[in-house]
mmCIF file of C-alpha atoms in Angstrom:
data_model
loop_
_atom_site.group_PDB
_atom_site.id
_atom_site.type_symbol
_atom_site.label_atom_id
_atom_site.label_comp_id
_atom_site.label_asym_id
_atom_site.label_seq_id
_atom_site.Cartn_x
_atom_site.Cartn_y
_atom_site.Cartn_z
ATOM 1 C CA UNK R 1 91.663 90.971 85.196
ATOM 2 C CA UNK R 2 95.011 91.599 83.599
ATOM 3 C CA UNK R 3 97.933 89.694 85.055
ATOM 4 C CA UNK R 4 101.642 90.018 84.527
ATOM 5 C CA UNK R 5 104.078 87.423 85.764
ATOM 6 C CA UNK R 6 107.798 87.741 86.299
ATOM 7 C CA UNK R 7 108.140 85.289 83.418
ATOM 8 C CA UNK R 8 109.305 82.282 85.413
ATOM 9 C CA UNK R 9 105.831 80.905 86.189
ATOM 10 C CA UNK R 10 102.300 81.636 85.041
ATOM 11 C CA UNK R 11 100.348 83.642 87.585
ATOM 12 C CA UNK R 12 97.875 81.407 89.394
ATOM 13 C CA UNK R 13 94.797 83.550 90.015
ATOM 14 C CA UNK R 14 93.368 81.722 93.041
ATOM 15 C CA UNK R 15 94.980 83.866 95.784
ATOM 16 C CA UNK R 16 93.813 86.998 93.971
ATOM 17 C CA UNK R 17 90.199 85.889 93.646
ATOM 18 C CA UNK R 18 89.493 85.802 97.370
ATOM 19 C CA UNK R 19 89.330 89.551 97.905
ATOM 20 C CA UNK R 20 87.163 89.752 101.006
ATOM 21 C CA UNK R 21 89.853 91.700 102.900
ATOM 22 C CA UNK R 22 92.642 92.412 100.426
ATOM 23 C CA UNK R 23 90.861 94.638 97.927
ATOM 24 C CA UNK R 24 89.075 96.822 100.500
ATOM 25 C CA UNK R 25 92.480 97.262 102.208
ATOM 26 C CA UNK R 26 93.948 98.242 98.809
ATOM 27 C CA UNK R 27 91.094 100.689 98.224
ATOM 28 C CA UNK R 28 91.785 102.329 101.581
ATOM 29 C CA UNK R 29 95.505 102.614 100.834
ATOM 30 C CA UNK R 30 94.817 104.096 97.399
ATOM 31 C CA UNK R 31 93.029 107.044 99.017
ATOM 32 C CA UNK R 32 96.478 108.459 99.815
ATOM 33 C CA UNK R 33 97.744 108.249 96.229
ATOM 34 C CA UNK R 34 99.049 105.839 93.638
ATOM 35 C CA UNK R 35 100.688 102.670 94.810
ATOM 36 C CA UNK R 36 100.106 98.955 95.059
ATOM 37 C CA UNK R 37 99.077 96.259 97.471
ATOM 38 C CA UNK R 38 101.977 94.045 98.531
ATOM 39 C CA UNK R 39 100.810 90.561 99.516
ATOM 40 C CA UNK R 40 103.556 88.636 101.320
ATOM 41 C CA UNK R 41 103.492 85.133 102.706
ATOM 42 C CA UNK R 42 105.929 82.414 103.666
ATOM 43 C CA UNK R 43 103.321 79.938 102.441
ATOM 44 C CA UNK R 44 104.012 78.505 98.975
ATOM 45 C CA UNK R 45 101.634 79.566 96.202
ATOM 46 C CA UNK R 46 100.162 76.088 95.754
ATOM 47 C CA UNK R 47 99.143 75.977 99.438
ATOM 48 C CA UNK R 48 97.627 79.478 99.258
ATOM 49 C CA UNK R 49 95.468 78.349 96.347
ATOM 50 C CA UNK R 50 93.846 75.570 98.385
ATOM 51 C CA UNK R 51 90.317 76.327 99.617
ATOM 52 C CA UNK R 52 91.162 75.158 103.135
ATOM 53 C CA UNK R 53 94.060 73.972 105.296
ATOM 54 C CA UNK R 54 94.077 70.508 103.699
ATOM 55 C CA UNK R 55 96.262 69.439 100.759
ATOM 56 C CA UNK R 56 95.024 67.626 97.654
ATOM 57 C CA UNK R 57 95.653 64.244 99.321
ATOM 58 C CA UNK R 58 93.441 65.175 102.275
ATOM 59 C CA UNK R 59 96.312 65.762 104.733
ATOM 60 C CA UNK R 60 96.287 68.777 107.034
ATOM 61 C CA UNK R 61 98.848 71.421 106.086
ATOM 62 C CA UNK R 62 101.865 71.482 108.390
ATOM 63 C CA UNK R 63 101.819 75.235 109.032
ATOM 64 C CA UNK R 64 98.983 77.755 109.205
ATOM 65 C CA UNK R 65 98.551 79.930 106.116
ATOM 66 C CA UNK R 66 98.839 83.690 106.550
ATOM 67 C CA UNK R 67 99.229 86.691 104.258
ATOM 68 C CA UNK R 68 100.598 90.083 105.263
ATOM 69 C CA UNK R 69 99.210 93.056 103.322
ATOM 70 C CA UNK R 70 100.868 96.469 102.949
ATOM 71 C CA UNK R 71 99.880 99.360 100.689
ATOM 72 C CA UNK R 72 103.144 100.710 99.259
ATOM 73 C CA UNK R 73 104.063 103.631 97.000
ATOM 74 C CA UNK R 74 106.614 103.134 94.248
ATOM 75 C CA UNK R 75 108.965 105.480 96.123
ATOM 76 C CA UNK R 76 108.721 103.290 99.251
ATOM 77 C CA UNK R 77 109.308 100.234 97.074
ATOM 78 C CA UNK R 78 112.502 101.761 95.660
ATOM 79 C CA UNK R 79 113.796 102.987 99.020
ATOM 80 C CA UNK R 80 112.883 100.087 101.294
ATOM 81 C CA UNK R 81 112.013 96.883 99.449
ATOM 82 C CA UNK R 82 113.758 96.435 96.125
ATOM 83 C CA UNK R 83 117.253 96.386 97.605
ATOM 84 C CA UNK R 84 116.295 93.953 100.352
ATOM 85 C CA UNK R 85 114.676 91.346 98.105
ATOM 86 C CA UNK R 86 116.166 90.742 94.640
ATOM 87 C CA UNK R 87 112.986 88.975 93.479
ATOM 88 C CA UNK R 88 111.090 92.221 94.058
ATOM 89 C CA UNK R 89 113.681 94.331 92.244
ATOM 90 C CA UNK R 90 113.274 92.062 89.216
ATOM 91 C CA UNK R 91 109.602 93.090 88.775
ATOM 92 C CA UNK R 92 110.102 96.839 89.190
ATOM 93 C CA UNK R 93 109.486 97.667 85.501
ATOM 94 C CA UNK R 94 106.177 95.771 85.167
ATOM 95 C CA UNK R 95 105.127 97.087 88.574
ATOM 96 C CA UNK R 96 105.745 100.704 87.551
ATOM 97 C CA UNK R 97 103.928 100.123 84.244
ATOM 98 C CA UNK R 98 100.925 98.613 86.042
ATOM 99 C CA UNK R 99 100.762 101.512 88.498
ATOM 100 C CA UNK R 100 100.914 104.013 85.643
ATOM 101 C CA UNK R 101 98.393 102.293 83.377
ATOM 102 C CA UNK R 102 95.722 100.939 85.725
ATOM 103 C CA UNK R 103 92.427 102.704 86.406
ATOM 104 C CA UNK R 104 92.725 103.657 90.107
ATOM 105 C CA UNK R 105 88.957 104.140 90.369
ATOM 106 C CA UNK R 106 88.217 100.574 89.275
ATOM 107 C CA UNK R 107 91.363 98.484 89.764
ATOM 108 C CA UNK R 108 94.101 97.691 92.260
ATOM 109 C CA UNK R 109 97.714 96.867 91.465
ATOM 110 C CA UNK R 110 98.933 93.817 93.377
ATOM 111 C CA UNK R 111 102.456 92.574 93.993
ATOM 112 C CA UNK R 112 102.383 88.994 95.198
ATOM 113 C CA UNK R 113 105.543 87.656 96.859
ATOM 114 C CA UNK R 114 105.127 84.229 98.418
ATOM 115 C CA UNK R 115 107.265 81.277 99.385
ATOM 116 C CA UNK R 116 109.233 79.837 102.261
ATOM 117 C CA UNK R 117 112.598 81.294 101.171
ATOM 118 C CA UNK R 118 114.208 83.666 98.679
ATOM 119 C CA UNK R 119 115.341 80.669 96.640
ATOM 120 C CA UNK R 120 111.881 79.088 96.613
ATOM 121 C CA UNK R 121 109.591 82.068 96.113
ATOM 122 C CA UNK R 122 107.070 83.268 93.563
ATOM 123 C CA UNK R 123 106.706 86.932 92.639
ATOM 124 C CA UNK R 124 104.132 88.425 90.283
ATOM 125 C CA UNK R 125 102.471 91.707 89.421
ATOM 126 C CA UNK R 126 98.751 91.784 88.666
ATOM 127 C CA UNK R 127 96.012 94.325 88.090
ATOM 128 C CA UNK R 128 92.685 93.231 89.563
ATOM 129 C CA UNK R 129 89.265 94.869 89.443
ATOM 130 C CA UNK R 130 87.810 95.927 92.768
ATOM 131 C CA UNK R 131 85.451 93.165 93.916
ATOM 132 C CA UNK R 132 82.882 93.852 95.131
ATOM 133 C CA UNK R 133 82.339 97.022 93.112
ATOM 134 C CA UNK R 134 84.720 99.949 93.796
ATOM 135 C CA UNK R 135 82.323 101.980 95.964
ATOM 136 C CA UNK R 136 81.701 98.963 98.208
ATOM 137 C CA UNK R 137 85.453 98.265 98.466
ATOM 138 C CA UNK R 138 86.104 101.877 99.474
ATOM 139 C CA UNK R 139 83.326 101.752 102.091
ATOM 140 C CA UNK R 140 84.605 98.449 103.510
ATOM 141 C CA UNK R 141 88.158 99.807 103.446
ATOM 142 C CA UNK R 142 87.358 102.596 105.911
ATOM 143 C CA UNK R 143 87.644 99.917 108.604
ATOM 144 C CA UNK R 144 91.386 99.881 107.865
ATOM 145 C CA UNK R 145 91.993 103.635 108.030
ATOM 146 C CA UNK R 146 95.300 104.380 109.725
ATOM 147 C CA UNK R 147 96.588 100.802 109.478
ATOM 148 C CA UNK R 148 99.945 100.308 107.777
ATOM 149 C CA UNK R 149 99.558 96.548 107.496
ATOM 150 C CA UNK R 150 97.000 93.818 107.838
ATOM 151 C CA UNK R 151 97.731 90.160 108.603
ATOM 152 C CA UNK R 152 95.177 87.668 107.393
ATOM 153 C CA UNK R 153 95.274 84.220 108.941
ATOM 154 C CA UNK R 154 93.564 82.333 106.110
ATOM 155 C CA UNK R 155 92.626 79.310 108.151
ATOM 156 C CA UNK R 156 91.012 81.325 110.968
ATOM 157 C CA UNK R 157 88.399 83.004 108.782
ATOM 158 C CA UNK R 158 85.545 80.559 109.204
ATOM 159 C CA UNK R 159 84.782 78.968 105.889
ATOM 160 C CA UNK R 160 88.371 78.103 105.041
ATOM 161 C CA UNK R 161 89.870 81.345 103.859
ATOM 162 C CA UNK R 162 89.385 84.468 101.892
ATOM 163 C CA UNK R 163 91.693 87.328 101.284
#
């Protein structure tokens, strides 16, 4: 997959490679036109990358890990999100380029915004292939028809997680 970071940190791929729910939700949202999947979480990126709710030292994480998914058009981004969160406004150009250049039949555009506060957040734009294959993602995504958002509680998924 192609990944673009906001330049301040390399994009860690782990949260994007657990697509069990995220990419089918993106495929469903894409049926209504071009846009992107916004993945938001108050959980820091390093904790999202863990396979389960235990840190590298074997200690249980203090707070449950959750991700909120929204499928958003660029117009909605401009009108509702970019003014509210400066970190999101900073990635508008690479986001627009990714939306314009990706193959909507085979790939999803993702905007990842995670962290406990605006001062301690990570924001990145990525283009990821539909996994499983696009037709399977679209079929699985029909379960989400009519839903504006989806919250995934990563530690309640049996098996330790999976977006």
